[in-house]
Coordinates of C-alpha atoms and ligand atoms in Angstrom, one line a residue:
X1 CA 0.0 0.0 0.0
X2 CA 1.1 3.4 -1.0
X3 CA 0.9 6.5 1.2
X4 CA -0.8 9.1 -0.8
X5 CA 1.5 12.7 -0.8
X6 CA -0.3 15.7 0.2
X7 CA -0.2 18.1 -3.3
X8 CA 2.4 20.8 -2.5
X9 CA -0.2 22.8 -4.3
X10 CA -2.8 22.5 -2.5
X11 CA -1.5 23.4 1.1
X12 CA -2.7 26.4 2.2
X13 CA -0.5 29.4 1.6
X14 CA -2.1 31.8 3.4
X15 CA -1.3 31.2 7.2
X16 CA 2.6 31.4 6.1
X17 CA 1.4 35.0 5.3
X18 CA -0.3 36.0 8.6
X19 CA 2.8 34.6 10.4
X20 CA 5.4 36.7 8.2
X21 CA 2.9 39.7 8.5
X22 CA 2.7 39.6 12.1
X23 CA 6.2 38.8 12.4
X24 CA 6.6 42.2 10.2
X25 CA 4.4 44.2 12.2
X26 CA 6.0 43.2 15.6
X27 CA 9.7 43.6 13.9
X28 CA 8.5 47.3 13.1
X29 CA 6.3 48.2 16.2
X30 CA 8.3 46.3 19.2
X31 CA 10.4 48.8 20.2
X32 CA 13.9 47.8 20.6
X33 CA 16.3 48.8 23.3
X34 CA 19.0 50.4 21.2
X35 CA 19.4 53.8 20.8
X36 CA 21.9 53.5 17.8
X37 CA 22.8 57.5 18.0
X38 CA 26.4 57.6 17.4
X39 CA 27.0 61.4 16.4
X40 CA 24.2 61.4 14.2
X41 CA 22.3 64.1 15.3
X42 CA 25.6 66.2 14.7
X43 CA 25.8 64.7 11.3
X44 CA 22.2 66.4 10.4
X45 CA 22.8 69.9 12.3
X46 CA 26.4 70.0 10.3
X47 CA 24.1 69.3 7.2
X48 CA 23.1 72.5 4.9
X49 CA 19.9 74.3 5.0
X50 CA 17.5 73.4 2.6
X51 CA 17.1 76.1 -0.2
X52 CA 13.4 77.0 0.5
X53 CA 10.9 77.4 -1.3
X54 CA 9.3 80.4 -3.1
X55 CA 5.7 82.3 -4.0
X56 CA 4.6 81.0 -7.8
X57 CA 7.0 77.9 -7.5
X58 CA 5.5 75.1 -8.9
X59 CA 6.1 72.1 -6.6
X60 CA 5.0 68.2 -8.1
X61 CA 5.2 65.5 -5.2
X62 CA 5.3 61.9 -6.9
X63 CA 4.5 59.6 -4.5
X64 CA 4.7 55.4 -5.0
X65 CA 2.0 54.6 -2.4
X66 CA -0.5 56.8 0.1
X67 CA 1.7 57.8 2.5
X68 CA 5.0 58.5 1.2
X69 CA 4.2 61.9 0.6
X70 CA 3.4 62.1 4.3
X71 CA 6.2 60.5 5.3
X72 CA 8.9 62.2 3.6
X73 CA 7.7 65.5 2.7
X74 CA 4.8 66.8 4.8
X75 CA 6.8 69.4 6.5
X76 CA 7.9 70.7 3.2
X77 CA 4.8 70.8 1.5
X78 CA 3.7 73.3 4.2
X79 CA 6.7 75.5 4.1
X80 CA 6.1 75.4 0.0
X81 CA 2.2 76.7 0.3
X82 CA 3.0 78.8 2.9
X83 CA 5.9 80.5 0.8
X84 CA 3.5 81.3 -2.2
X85 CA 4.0 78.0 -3.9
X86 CA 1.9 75.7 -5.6
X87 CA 1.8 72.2 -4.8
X88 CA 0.6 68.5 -6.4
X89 CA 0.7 65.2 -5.2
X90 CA 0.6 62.5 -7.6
X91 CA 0.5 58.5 -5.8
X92 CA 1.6 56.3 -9.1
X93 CA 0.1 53.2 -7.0
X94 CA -2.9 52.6 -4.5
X95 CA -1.1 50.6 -2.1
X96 CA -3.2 47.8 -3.0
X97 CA -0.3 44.8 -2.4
X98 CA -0.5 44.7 1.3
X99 CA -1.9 41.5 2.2
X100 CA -1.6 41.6 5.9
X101 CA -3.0 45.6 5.9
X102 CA -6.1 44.1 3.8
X103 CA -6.5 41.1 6.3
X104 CA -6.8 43.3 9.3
X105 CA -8.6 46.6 7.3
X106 CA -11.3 44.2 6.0
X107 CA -11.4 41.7 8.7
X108 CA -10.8 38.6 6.7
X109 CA -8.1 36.0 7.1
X110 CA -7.4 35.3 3.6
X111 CA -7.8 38.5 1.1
X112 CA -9.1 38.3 -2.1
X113 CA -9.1 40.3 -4.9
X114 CA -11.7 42.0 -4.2
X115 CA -10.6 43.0 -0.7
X116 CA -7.0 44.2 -2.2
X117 CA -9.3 46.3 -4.6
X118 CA -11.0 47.8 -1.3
X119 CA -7.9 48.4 0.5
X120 CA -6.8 50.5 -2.4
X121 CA -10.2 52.7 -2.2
X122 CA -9.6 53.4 1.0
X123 CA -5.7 54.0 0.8
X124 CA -6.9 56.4 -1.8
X125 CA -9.3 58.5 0.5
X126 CA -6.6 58.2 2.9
X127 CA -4.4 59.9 0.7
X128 CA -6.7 62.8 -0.2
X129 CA -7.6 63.4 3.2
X130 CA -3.9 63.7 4.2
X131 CA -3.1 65.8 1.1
X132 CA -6.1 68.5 2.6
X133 CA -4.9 67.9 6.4
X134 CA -1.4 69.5 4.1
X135 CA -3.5 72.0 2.9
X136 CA -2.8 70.6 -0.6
X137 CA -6.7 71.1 -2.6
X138 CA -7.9 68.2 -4.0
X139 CA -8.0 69.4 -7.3
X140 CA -3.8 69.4 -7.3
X141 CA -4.0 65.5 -6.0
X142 CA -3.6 63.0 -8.9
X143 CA -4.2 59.4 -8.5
X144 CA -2.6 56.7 -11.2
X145 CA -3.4 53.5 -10.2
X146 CA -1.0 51.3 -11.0
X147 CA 0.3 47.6 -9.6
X148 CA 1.4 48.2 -5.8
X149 CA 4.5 45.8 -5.9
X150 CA 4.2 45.7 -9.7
X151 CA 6.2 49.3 -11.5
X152 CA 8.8 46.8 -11.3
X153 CA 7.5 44.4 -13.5
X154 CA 5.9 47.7 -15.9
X155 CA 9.6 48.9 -16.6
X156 CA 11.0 45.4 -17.5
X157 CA 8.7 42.4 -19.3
X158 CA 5.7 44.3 -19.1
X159 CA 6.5 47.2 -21.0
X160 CA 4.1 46.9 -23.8
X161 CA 2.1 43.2 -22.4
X162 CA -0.4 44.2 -19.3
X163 CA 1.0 42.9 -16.3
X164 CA -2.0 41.0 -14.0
X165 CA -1.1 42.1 -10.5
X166 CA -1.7 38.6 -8.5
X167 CA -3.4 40.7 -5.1
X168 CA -5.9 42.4 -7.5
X169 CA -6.3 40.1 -10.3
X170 CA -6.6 43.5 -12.2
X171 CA -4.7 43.9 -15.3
X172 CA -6.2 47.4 -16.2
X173 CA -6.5 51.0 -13.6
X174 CA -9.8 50.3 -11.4
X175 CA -9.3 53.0 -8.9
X176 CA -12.3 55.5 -8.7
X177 CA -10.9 58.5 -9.8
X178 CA -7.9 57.7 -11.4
X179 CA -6.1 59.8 -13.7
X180 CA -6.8 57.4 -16.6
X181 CA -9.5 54.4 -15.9
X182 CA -8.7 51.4 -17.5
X183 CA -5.3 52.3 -18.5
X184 CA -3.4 48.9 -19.4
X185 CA -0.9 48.1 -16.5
X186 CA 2.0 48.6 -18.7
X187 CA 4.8 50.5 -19.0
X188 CA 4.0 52.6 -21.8
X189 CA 0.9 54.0 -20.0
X190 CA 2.2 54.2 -17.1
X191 CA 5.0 56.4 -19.4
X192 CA 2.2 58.2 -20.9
X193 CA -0.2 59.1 -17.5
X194 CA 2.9 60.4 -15.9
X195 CA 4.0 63.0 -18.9
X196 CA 0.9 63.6 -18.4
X197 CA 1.1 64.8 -15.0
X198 CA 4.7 66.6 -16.1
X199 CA 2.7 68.4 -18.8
X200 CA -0.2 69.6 -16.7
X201 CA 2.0 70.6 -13.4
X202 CA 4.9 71.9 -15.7
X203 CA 6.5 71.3 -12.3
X204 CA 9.9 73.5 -11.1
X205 CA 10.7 71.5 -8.9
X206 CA 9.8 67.6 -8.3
X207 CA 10.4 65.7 -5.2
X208 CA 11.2 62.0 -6.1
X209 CA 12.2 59.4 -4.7
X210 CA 16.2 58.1 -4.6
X211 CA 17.4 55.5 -6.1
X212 CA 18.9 54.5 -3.1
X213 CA 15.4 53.6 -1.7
X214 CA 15.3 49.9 -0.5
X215 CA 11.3 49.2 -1.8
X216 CA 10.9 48.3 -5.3
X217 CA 8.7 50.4 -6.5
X218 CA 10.0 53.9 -4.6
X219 CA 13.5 52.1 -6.6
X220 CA 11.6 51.7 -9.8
X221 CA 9.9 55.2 -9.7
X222 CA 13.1 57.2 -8.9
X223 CA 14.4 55.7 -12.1
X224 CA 11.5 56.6 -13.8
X225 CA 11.8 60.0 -13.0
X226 CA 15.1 60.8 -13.6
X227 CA 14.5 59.5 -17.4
X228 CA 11.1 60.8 -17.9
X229 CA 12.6 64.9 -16.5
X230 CA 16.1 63.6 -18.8
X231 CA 14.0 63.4 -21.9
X232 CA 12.9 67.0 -21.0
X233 CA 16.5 68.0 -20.3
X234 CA 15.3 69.1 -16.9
X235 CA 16.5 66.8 -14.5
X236 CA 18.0 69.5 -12.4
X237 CA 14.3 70.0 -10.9
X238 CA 14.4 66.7 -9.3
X239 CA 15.0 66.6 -5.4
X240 CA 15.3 63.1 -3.5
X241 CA 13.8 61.6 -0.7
X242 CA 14.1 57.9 1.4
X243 CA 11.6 56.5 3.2
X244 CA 12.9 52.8 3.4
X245 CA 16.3 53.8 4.1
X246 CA 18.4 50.5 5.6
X247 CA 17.5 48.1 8.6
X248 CA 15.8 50.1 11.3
X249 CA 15.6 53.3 10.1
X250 CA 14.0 55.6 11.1
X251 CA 15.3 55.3 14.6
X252 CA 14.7 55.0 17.4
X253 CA 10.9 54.1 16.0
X254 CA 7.8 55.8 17.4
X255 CA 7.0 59.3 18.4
X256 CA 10.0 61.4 19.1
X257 CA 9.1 64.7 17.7
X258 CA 12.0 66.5 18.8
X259 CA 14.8 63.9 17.9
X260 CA 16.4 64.4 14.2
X261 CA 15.9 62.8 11.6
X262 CA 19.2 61.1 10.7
X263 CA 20.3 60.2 7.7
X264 CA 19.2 57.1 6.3
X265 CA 22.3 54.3 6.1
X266 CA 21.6 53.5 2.2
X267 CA 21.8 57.6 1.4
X268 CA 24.7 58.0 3.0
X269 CA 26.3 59.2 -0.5
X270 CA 23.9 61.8 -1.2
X271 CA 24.6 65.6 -0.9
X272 CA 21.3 65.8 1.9
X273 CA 19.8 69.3 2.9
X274 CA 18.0 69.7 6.0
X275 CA 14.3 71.0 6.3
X276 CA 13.8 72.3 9.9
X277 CA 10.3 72.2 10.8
X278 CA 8.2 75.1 13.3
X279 CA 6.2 73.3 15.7
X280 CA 3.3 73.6 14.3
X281 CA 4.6 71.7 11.0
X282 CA 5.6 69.1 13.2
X283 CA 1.7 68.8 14.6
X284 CA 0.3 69.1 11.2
X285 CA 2.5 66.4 9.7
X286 CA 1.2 64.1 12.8
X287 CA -2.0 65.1 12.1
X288 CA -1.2 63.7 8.2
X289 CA 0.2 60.6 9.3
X290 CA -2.8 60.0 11.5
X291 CA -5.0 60.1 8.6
X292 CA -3.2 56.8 7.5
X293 CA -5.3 54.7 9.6
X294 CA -5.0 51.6 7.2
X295 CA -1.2 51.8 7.9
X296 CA -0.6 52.8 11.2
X297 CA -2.5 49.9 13.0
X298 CA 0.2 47.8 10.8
X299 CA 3.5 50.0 10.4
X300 CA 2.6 53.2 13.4
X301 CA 5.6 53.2 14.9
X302 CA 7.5 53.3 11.6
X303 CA 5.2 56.2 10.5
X304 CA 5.6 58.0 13.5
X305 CA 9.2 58.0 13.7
X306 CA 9.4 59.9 10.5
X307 CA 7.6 63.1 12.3
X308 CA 10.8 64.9 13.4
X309 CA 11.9 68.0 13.5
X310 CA 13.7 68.0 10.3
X311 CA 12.7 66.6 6.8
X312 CA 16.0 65.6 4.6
X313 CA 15.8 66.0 0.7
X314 CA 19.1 66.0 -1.5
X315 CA 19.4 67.7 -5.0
X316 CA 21.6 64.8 -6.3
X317 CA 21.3 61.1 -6.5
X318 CA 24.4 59.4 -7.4
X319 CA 24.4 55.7 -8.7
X320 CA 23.2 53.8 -6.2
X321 CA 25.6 51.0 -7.4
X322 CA 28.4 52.4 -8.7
X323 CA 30.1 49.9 -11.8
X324 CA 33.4 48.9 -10.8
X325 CA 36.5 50.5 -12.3
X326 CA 37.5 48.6 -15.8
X327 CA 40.8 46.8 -14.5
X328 CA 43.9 47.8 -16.0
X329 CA 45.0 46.0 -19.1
Ligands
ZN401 ZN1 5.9 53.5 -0.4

Protein backbone atom coordinates (compact mmCIF):
# COMPACT_ATOMS: atom_id res chain seq x y z
CA UNK A 1 0.00 0.00 0.00
CA UNK A 2 1.09 3.38 -0.96
CA UNK A 3 0.89 6.50 1.22
CA UNK A 4 -0.78 9.11 -0.80
CA UNK A 5 1.51 12.67 -0.84
CA UNK A 6 -0.30 15.70 0.18
CA UNK A 7 -0.23 18.08 -3.26
CA UNK A 8 2.41 20.80 -2.51
CA UNK A 9 -0.19 22.79 -4.28
CA UNK A 10 -2.77 22.46 -2.46
CA UNK A 11 -1.48 23.39 1.08
CA UNK A 12 -2.71 26.40 2.23
CA UNK A 13 -0.52 29.35 1.58
CA UNK A 14 -2.08 31.79 3.43
CA UNK A 15 -1.34 31.17 7.20
CA UNK A 16 2.60 31.41 6.12
CA UNK A 17 1.36 34.97 5.28
CA UNK A 18 -0.33 35.97 8.61
CA UNK A 19 2.78 34.59 10.36
CA UNK A 20 5.38 36.71 8.17
CA UNK A 21 2.86 39.72 8.54
CA UNK A 22 2.74 39.59 12.11
CA UNK A 23 6.22 38.83 12.43
CA UNK A 24 6.57 42.16 10.23
CA UNK A 25 4.36 44.25 12.23
CA UNK A 26 6.00 43.19 15.58
CA UNK A 27 9.72 43.65 13.92
CA UNK A 28 8.50 47.34 13.09
CA UNK A 29 6.32 48.17 16.20
CA UNK A 30 8.29 46.28 19.17
CA UNK A 31 10.40 48.81 20.20
CA UNK A 32 13.87 47.79 20.59
CA UNK A 33 16.30 48.76 23.33
CA UNK A 34 19.02 50.42 21.24
CA UNK A 35 19.35 53.76 20.77
CA UNK A 36 21.93 53.45 17.75
CA UNK A 37 22.85 57.52 17.97
CA UNK A 38 26.38 57.63 17.35
CA UNK A 39 27.04 61.36 16.40
CA UNK A 40 24.16 61.43 14.18
CA UNK A 41 22.27 64.11 15.30
CA UNK A 42 25.56 66.23 14.71
CA UNK A 43 25.81 64.72 11.27
CA UNK A 44 22.20 66.43 10.39
CA UNK A 45 22.84 69.88 12.29
CA UNK A 46 26.36 69.99 10.26
CA UNK A 47 24.07 69.28 7.24
CA UNK A 48 23.11 72.54 4.94
CA UNK A 49 19.88 74.34 5.01
CA UNK A 50 17.51 73.38 2.58
CA UNK A 51 17.14 76.09 -0.21
CA UNK A 52 13.41 76.96 0.46
CA UNK A 53 10.85 77.40 -1.32
CA UNK A 54 9.31 80.41 -3.08
CA UNK A 55 5.74 82.28 -3.97
CA UNK A 56 4.61 81.02 -7.83
CA UNK A 57 7.00 77.95 -7.46
CA UNK A 58 5.46 75.08 -8.89
CA UNK A 59 6.12 72.08 -6.61
CA UNK A 60 5.03 68.17 -8.08
CA UNK A 61 5.24 65.46 -5.18
CA UNK A 62 5.33 61.93 -6.93
CA UNK A 63 4.55 59.58 -4.53
CA UNK A 64 4.75 55.45 -5.03
CA UNK A 65 2.01 54.65 -2.36
CA UNK A 66 -0.45 56.85 0.07
CA UNK A 67 1.66 57.82 2.55
CA UNK A 68 4.99 58.54 1.21
CA UNK A 69 4.15 61.93 0.64
CA UNK A 70 3.36 62.06 4.27
CA UNK A 71 6.19 60.49 5.26
CA UNK A 72 8.88 62.16 3.56
CA UNK A 73 7.67 65.45 2.70
CA UNK A 74 4.83 66.83 4.84
CA UNK A 75 6.84 69.40 6.47
CA UNK A 76 7.92 70.73 3.22
CA UNK A 77 4.83 70.76 1.51
CA UNK A 78 3.67 73.27 4.17
CA UNK A 79 6.71 75.51 4.15
CA UNK A 80 6.05 75.45 -0.01
CA UNK A 81 2.20 76.74 0.33
CA UNK A 82 2.98 78.83 2.91
CA UNK A 83 5.87 80.50 0.85
CA UNK A 84 3.49 81.25 -2.19
CA UNK A 85 4.01 78.02 -3.93
CA UNK A 86 1.89 75.67 -5.64
CA UNK A 87 1.84 72.16 -4.81
CA UNK A 88 0.56 68.50 -6.40
CA UNK A 89 0.72 65.20 -5.16
CA UNK A 90 0.61 62.51 -7.60
CA UNK A 91 0.46 58.52 -5.77
CA UNK A 92 1.60 56.29 -9.08
CA UNK A 93 0.07 53.19 -6.96
CA UNK A 94 -2.90 52.59 -4.48
CA UNK A 95 -1.14 50.65 -2.14
CA UNK A 96 -3.19 47.82 -2.97
CA UNK A 97 -0.31 44.77 -2.45
CA UNK A 98 -0.54 44.73 1.26
CA UNK A 99 -1.88 41.48 2.22
CA UNK A 100 -1.64 41.60 5.91
CA UNK A 101 -2.98 45.60 5.93
CA UNK A 102 -6.10 44.12 3.84
CA UNK A 103 -6.53 41.10 6.26
CA UNK A 104 -6.75 43.34 9.32
CA UNK A 105 -8.61 46.64 7.29
CA UNK A 106 -11.34 44.17 6.02
CA UNK A 107 -11.38 41.75 8.68
CA UNK A 108 -10.80 38.61 6.65
CA UNK A 109 -8.09 35.96 7.11
CA UNK A 110 -7.36 35.32 3.58
CA UNK A 111 -7.85 38.47 1.13
CA UNK A 112 -9.06 38.31 -2.06
CA UNK A 113 -9.12 40.33 -4.92
CA UNK A 114 -11.73 42.02 -4.18
CA UNK A 115 -10.64 42.96 -0.71
CA UNK A 116 -7.03 44.23 -2.16
CA UNK A 117 -9.33 46.31 -4.57
CA UNK A 118 -10.95 47.78 -1.26
CA UNK A 119 -7.88 48.43 0.45
CA UNK A 120 -6.80 50.48 -2.41
CA UNK A 121 -10.22 52.66 -2.17
CA UNK A 122 -9.56 53.44 1.02
CA UNK A 123 -5.75 53.95 0.76
CA UNK A 124 -6.89 56.37 -1.77
CA UNK A 125 -9.32 58.47 0.47
CA UNK A 126 -6.57 58.24 2.92
CA UNK A 127 -4.38 59.95 0.72
CA UNK A 128 -6.73 62.80 -0.20
CA UNK A 129 -7.61 63.37 3.23
CA UNK A 130 -3.91 63.70 4.20
CA UNK A 131 -3.06 65.82 1.10
CA UNK A 132 -6.13 68.48 2.63
CA UNK A 133 -4.88 67.92 6.42
CA UNK A 134 -1.40 69.53 4.10
CA UNK A 135 -3.48 72.02 2.89
CA UNK A 136 -2.83 70.58 -0.62
CA UNK A 137 -6.69 71.10 -2.58
CA UNK A 138 -7.88 68.23 -3.97
CA UNK A 139 -7.96 69.40 -7.31
CA UNK A 140 -3.76 69.40 -7.31
CA UNK A 141 -3.96 65.54 -5.97
CA UNK A 142 -3.61 62.96 -8.86
CA UNK A 143 -4.19 59.42 -8.50
CA UNK A 144 -2.61 56.68 -11.23
CA UNK A 145 -3.38 53.50 -10.19
CA UNK A 146 -0.98 51.31 -11.00
CA UNK A 147 0.30 47.63 -9.62
CA UNK A 148 1.36 48.22 -5.84
CA UNK A 149 4.53 45.80 -5.95
CA UNK A 150 4.23 45.71 -9.74
CA UNK A 151 6.17 49.27 -11.47
CA UNK A 152 8.83 46.80 -11.31
CA UNK A 153 7.50 44.41 -13.52
CA UNK A 154 5.88 47.69 -15.94
CA UNK A 155 9.55 48.93 -16.55
CA UNK A 156 11.00 45.44 -17.55
CA UNK A 157 8.75 42.38 -19.32
CA UNK A 158 5.73 44.30 -19.10
CA UNK A 159 6.45 47.20 -21.00
CA UNK A 160 4.08 46.87 -23.82
CA UNK A 161 2.10 43.20 -22.42
CA UNK A 162 -0.39 44.23 -19.26
CA UNK A 163 1.01 42.85 -16.25
CA UNK A 164 -2.03 41.04 -14.03
CA UNK A 165 -1.13 42.13 -10.52
CA UNK A 166 -1.74 38.60 -8.50
CA UNK A 167 -3.44 40.68 -5.07
CA UNK A 168 -5.89 42.36 -7.47
CA UNK A 169 -6.31 40.07 -10.29
CA UNK A 170 -6.57 43.53 -12.22
CA UNK A 171 -4.73 43.91 -15.29
CA UNK A 172 -6.17 47.39 -16.20
CA UNK A 173 -6.45 50.98 -13.56
CA UNK A 174 -9.85 50.29 -11.42
CA UNK A 175 -9.26 53.03 -8.87
CA UNK A 176 -12.32 55.51 -8.72
CA UNK A 177 -10.95 58.51 -9.77
CA UNK A 178 -7.89 57.71 -11.36
CA UNK A 179 -6.09 59.81 -13.68
CA UNK A 180 -6.76 57.45 -16.61
CA UNK A 181 -9.49 54.41 -15.88
CA UNK A 182 -8.74 51.41 -17.53
CA UNK A 183 -5.31 52.33 -18.48
CA UNK A 184 -3.37 48.88 -19.39
CA UNK A 185 -0.91 48.08 -16.55
CA UNK A 186 1.99 48.58 -18.73
CA UNK A 187 4.78 50.52 -19.01
CA UNK A 188 4.00 52.63 -21.77
CA UNK A 189 0.89 53.97 -20.00
CA UNK A 190 2.21 54.23 -17.12
CA UNK A 191 5.04 56.41 -19.42
CA UNK A 192 2.25 58.21 -20.89
CA UNK A 193 -0.20 59.13 -17.51
CA UNK A 194 2.92 60.42 -15.87
CA UNK A 195 4.02 62.99 -18.95
CA UNK A 196 0.92 63.58 -18.44
CA UNK A 197 1.14 64.76 -14.96
CA UNK A 198 4.66 66.56 -16.11
CA UNK A 199 2.67 68.40 -18.79
CA UNK A 200 -0.22 69.62 -16.74
CA UNK A 201 1.98 70.62 -13.44
CA UNK A 202 4.91 71.94 -15.67
CA UNK A 203 6.54 71.25 -12.28
CA UNK A 204 9.93 73.54 -11.12
CA UNK A 205 10.66 71.47 -8.90
CA UNK A 206 9.81 67.56 -8.35
CA UNK A 207 10.39 65.67 -5.22
CA UNK A 208 11.17 61.96 -6.12
CA UNK A 209 12.18 59.40 -4.67
CA UNK A 210 16.15 58.07 -4.56
CA UNK A 211 17.36 55.52 -6.08
CA UNK A 212 18.89 54.52 -3.13
CA UNK A 213 15.39 53.56 -1.65
CA UNK A 214 15.31 49.91 -0.54
CA UNK A 215 11.32 49.25 -1.84
CA UNK A 216 10.91 48.34 -5.27
CA UNK A 217 8.70 50.35 -6.46
CA UNK A 218 10.01 53.86 -4.61
CA UNK A 219 13.55 52.11 -6.55
CA UNK A 220 11.55 51.74 -9.80
CA UNK A 221 9.90 55.17 -9.70
CA UNK A 222 13.14 57.25 -8.95
CA UNK A 223 14.42 55.74 -12.09
CA UNK A 224 11.53 56.58 -13.85
CA UNK A 225 11.78 59.99 -13.02
CA UNK A 226 15.15 60.80 -13.56
CA UNK A 227 14.53 59.51 -17.42
CA UNK A 228 11.14 60.78 -17.91
CA UNK A 229 12.56 64.88 -16.46
CA UNK A 230 16.09 63.61 -18.80
CA UNK A 231 13.97 63.40 -21.85
CA UNK A 232 12.85 66.97 -20.98
CA UNK A 233 16.52 68.01 -20.26
CA UNK A 234 15.28 69.13 -16.93
CA UNK A 235 16.55 66.75 -14.50
CA UNK A 236 17.99 69.46 -12.39
CA UNK A 237 14.30 70.01 -10.86
CA UNK A 238 14.39 66.70 -9.33
CA UNK A 239 15.03 66.64 -5.37
CA UNK A 240 15.29 63.13 -3.46
CA UNK A 241 13.77 61.57 -0.70
CA UNK A 242 14.09 57.87 1.42
CA UNK A 243 11.63 56.48 3.19
CA UNK A 244 12.91 52.78 3.44
CA UNK A 245 16.35 53.83 4.06
CA UNK A 246 18.43 50.54 5.55
CA UNK A 247 17.46 48.14 8.61
CA UNK A 248 15.78 50.05 11.33
CA UNK A 249 15.64 53.31 10.10
CA UNK A 250 14.02 55.60 11.10
CA UNK A 251 15.34 55.32 14.62
CA UNK A 252 14.66 54.97 17.37
CA UNK A 253 10.86 54.14 16.04
CA UNK A 254 7.78 55.83 17.39
CA UNK A 255 7.01 59.33 18.36
CA UNK A 256 10.03 61.43 19.08
CA UNK A 257 9.09 64.74 17.66
CA UNK A 258 11.97 66.48 18.79
CA UNK A 259 14.79 63.93 17.88
CA UNK A 260 16.44 64.42 14.17
CA UNK A 261 15.94 62.80 11.64
CA UNK A 262 19.22 61.12 10.68
CA UNK A 263 20.31 60.22 7.68
CA UNK A 264 19.20 57.05 6.26
CA UNK A 265 22.29 54.33 6.09
CA UNK A 266 21.59 53.50 2.19
CA UNK A 267 21.82 57.58 1.43
CA UNK A 268 24.69 58.05 2.96
CA UNK A 269 26.31 59.17 -0.48
CA UNK A 270 23.85 61.77 -1.19
CA UNK A 271 24.62 65.55 -0.87
CA UNK A 272 21.33 65.79 1.93
CA UNK A 273 19.81 69.34 2.87
CA UNK A 274 17.99 69.72 6.01
CA UNK A 275 14.30 70.99 6.29
CA UNK A 276 13.80 72.27 9.94
CA UNK A 277 10.31 72.24 10.78
CA UNK A 278 8.21 75.06 13.33
CA UNK A 279 6.21 73.29 15.72
CA UNK A 280 3.29 73.60 14.28
CA UNK A 281 4.59 71.73 11.05
CA UNK A 282 5.56 69.10 13.20
CA UNK A 283 1.71 68.83 14.61
CA UNK A 284 0.35 69.13 11.21
CA UNK A 285 2.48 66.35 9.70
CA UNK A 286 1.24 64.09 12.77
CA UNK A 287 -2.05 65.07 12.08
CA UNK A 288 -1.17 63.66 8.17
CA UNK A 289 0.24 60.62 9.25
CA UNK A 290 -2.77 60.03 11.54
CA UNK A 291 -5.03 60.06 8.60
CA UNK A 292 -3.21 56.75 7.54
CA UNK A 293 -5.31 54.69 9.63
CA UNK A 294 -5.01 51.64 7.25
CA UNK A 295 -1.23 51.81 7.88
CA UNK A 296 -0.56 52.76 11.22
CA UNK A 297 -2.51 49.90 13.04
CA UNK A 298 0.15 47.78 10.81
CA UNK A 299 3.45 50.03 10.40
CA UNK A 300 2.58 53.17 13.39
CA UNK A 301 5.62 53.15 14.95
CA UNK A 302 7.53 53.27 11.63
CA UNK A 303 5.21 56.23 10.48
CA UNK A 304 5.63 57.95 13.54
CA UNK A 305 9.16 58.03 13.67
CA UNK A 306 9.40 59.92 10.55
CA UNK A 307 7.58 63.11 12.27
CA UNK A 308 10.75 64.86 13.43
CA UNK A 309 11.95 67.98 13.48
CA UNK A 310 13.70 67.98 10.28
CA UNK A 311 12.73 66.61 6.82
CA UNK A 312 16.00 65.63 4.60
CA UNK A 313 15.84 66.02 0.73
CA UNK A 314 19.08 65.96 -1.47
CA UNK A 315 19.40 67.71 -4.99
CA UNK A 316 21.60 64.78 -6.33
CA UNK A 317 21.29 61.12 -6.48
CA UNK A 318 24.37 59.42 -7.37
CA UNK A 319 24.37 55.69 -8.69
CA UNK A 320 23.25 53.85 -6.18
CA UNK A 321 25.60 51.05 -7.43
CA UNK A 322 28.36 52.43 -8.69
CA UNK A 323 30.09 49.87 -11.75
CA UNK A 324 33.41 48.89 -10.77
CA UNK A 325 36.50 50.46 -12.34
CA UNK A 326 37.50 48.61 -15.80
CA UNK A 327 40.83 46.76 -14.45
CA UNK A 328 43.85 47.82 -16.05
CA UNK A 329 45.03 45.99 -19.13
ZN1 LIG B 1 5.88 53.52 -0.42
Amino acid sequence: MTRRRPKLGRRPWWPALLIAGAGLAAWINVPLPIRPFDGSADRVRALPALDGFHAGQRVLVLSPHPDDETLCCAGMIQQARAAGAEVWITWVTAGDGFEFDAALTERVLRPRAQNMRDLGATRVLEARAAAQVLGVPRDHTVVLGYPDRGLARLTTSNVVRPYTAPRTDASAVYVAGALTPGAPYTGQALDADLNRVLDTVRPDVVLAPAPQDFHTDHHTLALLSIRLMAQRRQEDRLRFWIVHGGIEWPVPKGRHETLPLTIPPRGRTLAWERADLTPAEVARKRDAVAVYRTQTRVLGRFMEAFVRRNELLSPDAPDPDPAPEPAAP
